[in-house]
mmCIF file of C-alpha atoms and ligand atoms in Angstrom:
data_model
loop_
_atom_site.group_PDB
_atom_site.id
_atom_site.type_symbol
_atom_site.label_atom_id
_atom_site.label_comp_id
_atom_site.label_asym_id
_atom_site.label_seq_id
_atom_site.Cartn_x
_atom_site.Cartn_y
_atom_site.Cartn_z
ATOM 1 C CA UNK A 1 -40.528 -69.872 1.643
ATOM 2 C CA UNK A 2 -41.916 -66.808 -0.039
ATOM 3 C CA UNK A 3 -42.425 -63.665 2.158
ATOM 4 C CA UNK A 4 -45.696 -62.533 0.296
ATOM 5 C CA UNK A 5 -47.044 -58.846 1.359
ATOM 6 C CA UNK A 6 -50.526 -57.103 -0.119
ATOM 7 C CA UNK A 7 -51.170 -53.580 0.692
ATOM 8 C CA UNK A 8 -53.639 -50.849 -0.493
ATOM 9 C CA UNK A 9 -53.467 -47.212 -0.509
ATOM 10 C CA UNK A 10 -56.307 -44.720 -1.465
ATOM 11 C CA UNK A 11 -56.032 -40.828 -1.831
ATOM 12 C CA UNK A 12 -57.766 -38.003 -2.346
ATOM 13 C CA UNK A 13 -57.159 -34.128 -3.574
ATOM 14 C CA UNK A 14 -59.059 -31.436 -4.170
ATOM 15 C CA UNK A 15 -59.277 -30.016 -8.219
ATOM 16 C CA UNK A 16 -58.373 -26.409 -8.270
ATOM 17 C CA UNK A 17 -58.131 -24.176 -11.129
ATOM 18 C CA UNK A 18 -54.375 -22.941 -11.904
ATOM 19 C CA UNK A 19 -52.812 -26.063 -10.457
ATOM 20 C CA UNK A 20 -51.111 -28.759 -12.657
ATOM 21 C CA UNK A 21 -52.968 -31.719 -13.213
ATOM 22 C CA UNK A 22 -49.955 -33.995 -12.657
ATOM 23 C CA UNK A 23 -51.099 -38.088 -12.686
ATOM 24 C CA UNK A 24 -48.758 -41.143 -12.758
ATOM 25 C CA UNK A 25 -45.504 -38.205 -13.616
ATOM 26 C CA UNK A 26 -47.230 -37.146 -16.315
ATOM 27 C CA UNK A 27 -48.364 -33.097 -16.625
ATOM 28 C CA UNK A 28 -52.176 -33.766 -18.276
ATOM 29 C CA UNK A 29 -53.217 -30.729 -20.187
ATOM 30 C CA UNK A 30 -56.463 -29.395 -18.362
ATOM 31 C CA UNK A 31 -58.426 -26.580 -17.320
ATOM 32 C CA UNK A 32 -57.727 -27.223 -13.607
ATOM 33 C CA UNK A 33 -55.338 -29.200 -11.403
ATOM 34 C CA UNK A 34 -54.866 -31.428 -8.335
ATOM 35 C CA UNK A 35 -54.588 -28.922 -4.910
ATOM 36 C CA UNK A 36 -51.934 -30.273 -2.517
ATOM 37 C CA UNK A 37 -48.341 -29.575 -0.736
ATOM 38 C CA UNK A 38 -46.204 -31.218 -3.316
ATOM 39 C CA UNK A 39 -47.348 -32.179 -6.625
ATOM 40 C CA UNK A 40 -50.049 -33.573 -5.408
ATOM 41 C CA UNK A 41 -50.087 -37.170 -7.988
ATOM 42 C CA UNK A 42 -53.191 -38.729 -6.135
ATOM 43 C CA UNK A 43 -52.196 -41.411 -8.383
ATOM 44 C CA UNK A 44 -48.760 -41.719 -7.324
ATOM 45 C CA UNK A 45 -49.308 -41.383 -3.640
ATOM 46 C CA UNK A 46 -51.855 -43.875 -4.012
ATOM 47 C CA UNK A 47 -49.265 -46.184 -4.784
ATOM 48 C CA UNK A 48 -46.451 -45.243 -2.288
ATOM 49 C CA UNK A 49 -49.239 -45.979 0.459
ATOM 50 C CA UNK A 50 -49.830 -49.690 -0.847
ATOM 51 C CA UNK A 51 -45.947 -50.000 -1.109
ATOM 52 C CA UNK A 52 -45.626 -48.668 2.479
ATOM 53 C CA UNK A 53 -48.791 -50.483 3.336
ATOM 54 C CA UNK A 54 -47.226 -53.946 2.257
ATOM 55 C CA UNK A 55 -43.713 -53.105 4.321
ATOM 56 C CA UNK A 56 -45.167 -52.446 7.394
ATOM 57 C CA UNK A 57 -43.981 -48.899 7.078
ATOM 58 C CA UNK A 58 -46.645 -46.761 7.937
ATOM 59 C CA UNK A 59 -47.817 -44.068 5.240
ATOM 60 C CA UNK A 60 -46.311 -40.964 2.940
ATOM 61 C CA UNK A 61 -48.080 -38.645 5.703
ATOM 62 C CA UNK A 62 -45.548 -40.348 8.338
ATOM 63 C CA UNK A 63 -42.287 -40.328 5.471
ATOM 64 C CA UNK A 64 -43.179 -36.931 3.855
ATOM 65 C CA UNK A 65 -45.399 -35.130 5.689
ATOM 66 C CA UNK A 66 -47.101 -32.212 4.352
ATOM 67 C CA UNK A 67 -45.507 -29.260 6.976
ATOM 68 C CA UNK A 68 -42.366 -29.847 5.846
ATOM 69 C CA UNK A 69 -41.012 -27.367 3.342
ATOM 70 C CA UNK A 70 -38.999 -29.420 1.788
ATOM 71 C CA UNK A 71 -41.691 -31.714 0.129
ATOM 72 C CA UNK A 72 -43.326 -28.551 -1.275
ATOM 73 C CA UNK A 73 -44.002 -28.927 -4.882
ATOM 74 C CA UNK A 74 -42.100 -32.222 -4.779
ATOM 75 C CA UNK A 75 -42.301 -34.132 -7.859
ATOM 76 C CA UNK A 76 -44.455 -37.789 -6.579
ATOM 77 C CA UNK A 77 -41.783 -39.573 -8.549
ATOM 78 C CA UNK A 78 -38.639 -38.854 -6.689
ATOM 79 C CA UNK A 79 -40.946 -39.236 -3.094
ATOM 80 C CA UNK A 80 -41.866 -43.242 -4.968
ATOM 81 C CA UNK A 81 -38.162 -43.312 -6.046
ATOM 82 C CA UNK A 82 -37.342 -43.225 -2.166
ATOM 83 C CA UNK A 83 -40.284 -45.281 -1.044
ATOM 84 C CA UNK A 84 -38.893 -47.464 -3.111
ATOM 85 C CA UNK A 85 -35.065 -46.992 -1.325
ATOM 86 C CA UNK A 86 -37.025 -47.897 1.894
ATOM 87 C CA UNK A 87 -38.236 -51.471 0.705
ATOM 88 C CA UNK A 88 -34.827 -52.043 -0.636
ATOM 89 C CA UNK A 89 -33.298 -51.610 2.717
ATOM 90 C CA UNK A 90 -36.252 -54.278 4.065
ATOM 91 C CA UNK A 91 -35.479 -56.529 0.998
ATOM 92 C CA UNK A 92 -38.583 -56.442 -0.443
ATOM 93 C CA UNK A 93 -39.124 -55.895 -4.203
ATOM 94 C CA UNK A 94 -42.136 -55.092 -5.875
ATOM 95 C CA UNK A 95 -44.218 -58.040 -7.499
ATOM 96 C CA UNK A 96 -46.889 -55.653 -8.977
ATOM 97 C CA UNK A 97 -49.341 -52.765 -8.818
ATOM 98 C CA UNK A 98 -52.763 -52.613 -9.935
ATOM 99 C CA UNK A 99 -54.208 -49.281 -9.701
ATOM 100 C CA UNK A 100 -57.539 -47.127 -10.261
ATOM 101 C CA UNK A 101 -58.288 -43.499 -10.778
ATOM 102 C CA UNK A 102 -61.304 -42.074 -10.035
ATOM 103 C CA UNK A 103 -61.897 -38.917 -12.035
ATOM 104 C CA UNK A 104 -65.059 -37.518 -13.768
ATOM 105 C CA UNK A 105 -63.191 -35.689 -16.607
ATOM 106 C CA UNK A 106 -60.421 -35.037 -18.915
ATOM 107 C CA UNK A 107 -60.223 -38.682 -21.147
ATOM 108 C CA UNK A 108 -57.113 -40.148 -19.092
ATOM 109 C CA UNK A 109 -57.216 -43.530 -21.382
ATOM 110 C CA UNK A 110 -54.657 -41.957 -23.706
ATOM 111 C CA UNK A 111 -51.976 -40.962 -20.841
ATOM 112 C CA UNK A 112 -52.173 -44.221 -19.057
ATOM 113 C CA UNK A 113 -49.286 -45.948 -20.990
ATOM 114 C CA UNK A 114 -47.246 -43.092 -19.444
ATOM 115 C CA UNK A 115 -48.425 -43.443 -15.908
ATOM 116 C CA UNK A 116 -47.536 -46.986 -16.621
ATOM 117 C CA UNK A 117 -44.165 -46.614 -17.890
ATOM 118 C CA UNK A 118 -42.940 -43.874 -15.281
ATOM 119 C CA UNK A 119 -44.043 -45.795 -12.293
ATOM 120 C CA UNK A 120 -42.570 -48.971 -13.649
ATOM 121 C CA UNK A 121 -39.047 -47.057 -14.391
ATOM 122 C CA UNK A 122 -38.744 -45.814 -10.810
ATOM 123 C CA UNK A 123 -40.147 -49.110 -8.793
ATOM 124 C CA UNK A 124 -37.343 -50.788 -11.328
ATOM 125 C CA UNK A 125 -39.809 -53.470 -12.302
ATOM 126 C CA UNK A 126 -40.986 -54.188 -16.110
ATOM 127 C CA UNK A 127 -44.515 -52.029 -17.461
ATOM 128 C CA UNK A 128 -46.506 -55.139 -17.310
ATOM 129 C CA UNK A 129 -46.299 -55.622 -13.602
ATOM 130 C CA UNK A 130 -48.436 -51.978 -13.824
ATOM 131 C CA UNK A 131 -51.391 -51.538 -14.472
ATOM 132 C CA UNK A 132 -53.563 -48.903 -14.366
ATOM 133 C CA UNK A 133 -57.307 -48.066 -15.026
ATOM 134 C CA UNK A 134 -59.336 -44.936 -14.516
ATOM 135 C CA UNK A 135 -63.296 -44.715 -14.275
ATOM 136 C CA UNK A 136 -65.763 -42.096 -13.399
ATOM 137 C CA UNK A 137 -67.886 -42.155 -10.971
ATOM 138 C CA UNK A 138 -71.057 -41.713 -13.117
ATOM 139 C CA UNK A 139 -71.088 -37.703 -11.833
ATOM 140 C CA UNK A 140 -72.160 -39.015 -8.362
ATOM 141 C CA UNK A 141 -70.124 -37.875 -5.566
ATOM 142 C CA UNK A 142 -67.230 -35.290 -5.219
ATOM 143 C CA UNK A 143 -65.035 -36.464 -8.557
ATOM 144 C CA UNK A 144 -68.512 -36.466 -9.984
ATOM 145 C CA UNK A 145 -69.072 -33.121 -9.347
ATOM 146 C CA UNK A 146 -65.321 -32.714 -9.808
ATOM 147 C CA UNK A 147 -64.709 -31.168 -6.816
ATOM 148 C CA UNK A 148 -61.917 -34.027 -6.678
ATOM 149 C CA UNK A 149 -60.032 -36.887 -7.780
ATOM 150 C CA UNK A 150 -59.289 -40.121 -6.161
ATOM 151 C CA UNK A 151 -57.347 -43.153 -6.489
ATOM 152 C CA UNK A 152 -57.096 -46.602 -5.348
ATOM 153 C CA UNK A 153 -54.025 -48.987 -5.546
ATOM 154 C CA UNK A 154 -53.398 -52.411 -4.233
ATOM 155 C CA UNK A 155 -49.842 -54.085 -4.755
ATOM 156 C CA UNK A 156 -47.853 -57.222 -3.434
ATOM 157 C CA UNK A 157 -44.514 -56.948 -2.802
ATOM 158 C CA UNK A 158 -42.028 -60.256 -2.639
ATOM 159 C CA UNK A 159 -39.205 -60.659 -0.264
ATOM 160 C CA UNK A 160 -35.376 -62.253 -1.893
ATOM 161 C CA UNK A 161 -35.222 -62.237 -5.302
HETATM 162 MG MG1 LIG B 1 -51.900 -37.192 -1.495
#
């Protein structure tokens, strides 16, 4: 029998100006940036969570947690490339990811076939088991006033290949 698993993540950071704006690995020119101990991909960590979510491993908070030095900066990727490791080791491997960003501002549409791509290469699954979407939130709330960004991701993961 099949060893199904669904999980959902959901993240938050604050926009700052003089920060990256880093989504999905990839460095979106902008006048500001997401705020945040590593990299601070809501997009990505998003993600990880559902993946973590699905394993019955907790969250990133528990894996990487934000008062140690050494995920300072970190690049989201390399923290999904070992979330990743950790399903591996529970023999799960990832069906798919659907995924939403919620962000008043810049135009994301043309940078989501990257998001796609990089999260596909590092969960080692094809770009059509990702997707992605992004939406505003119609300027109500704090990514309408842009005081933030937030994302949502649900995925399933399968156990034995
Ligand atoms: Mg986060």
């Amino acid at each position: 029998m099949t060893d199904m698993r669904i999980g959902h993540g959901y993240d938050v950071h604050r926009l700052a100006e003089g920060r990256k704006l880093i989504l999905g690995g990839v460095d979106i020119p902008w006048d500001c940036g997401l705020l945040g101990h590593s990299d601070a991909d809501v997009l990505t960590h998003a993600v990880m969570d559902a993946l973590l979510g699905a394993a019955g491993l907790g969250d990133i908070g528990r894996h990487f947690p934000d008062t140690d030095p050494a995920y300072a900066g970190a690049d989201s990727l390399k923290l999904l490339e070992h979330v990743v490791e950790l399903l591996r080791e529970k023999g799960y491997f990832v069906g798919n990811v659907d995924a939403t960003i919620l962000a008043q501002q810049p135009k994301l549409a043309p940078h989501i076939p990257t998001m796609r791509d990089n999260l596909a290469r590092v969960m080692g699954i094809s770009t059509d088991r990702v997707n992605i979407k992004a939406t505003t939130e119609e300027g109500l709330g704090f990514t309408g006033s842009e005081e933030g960004m937030a994302a949502h991701a649900v995925c399933l993961l399968n156990k034995g290949k």
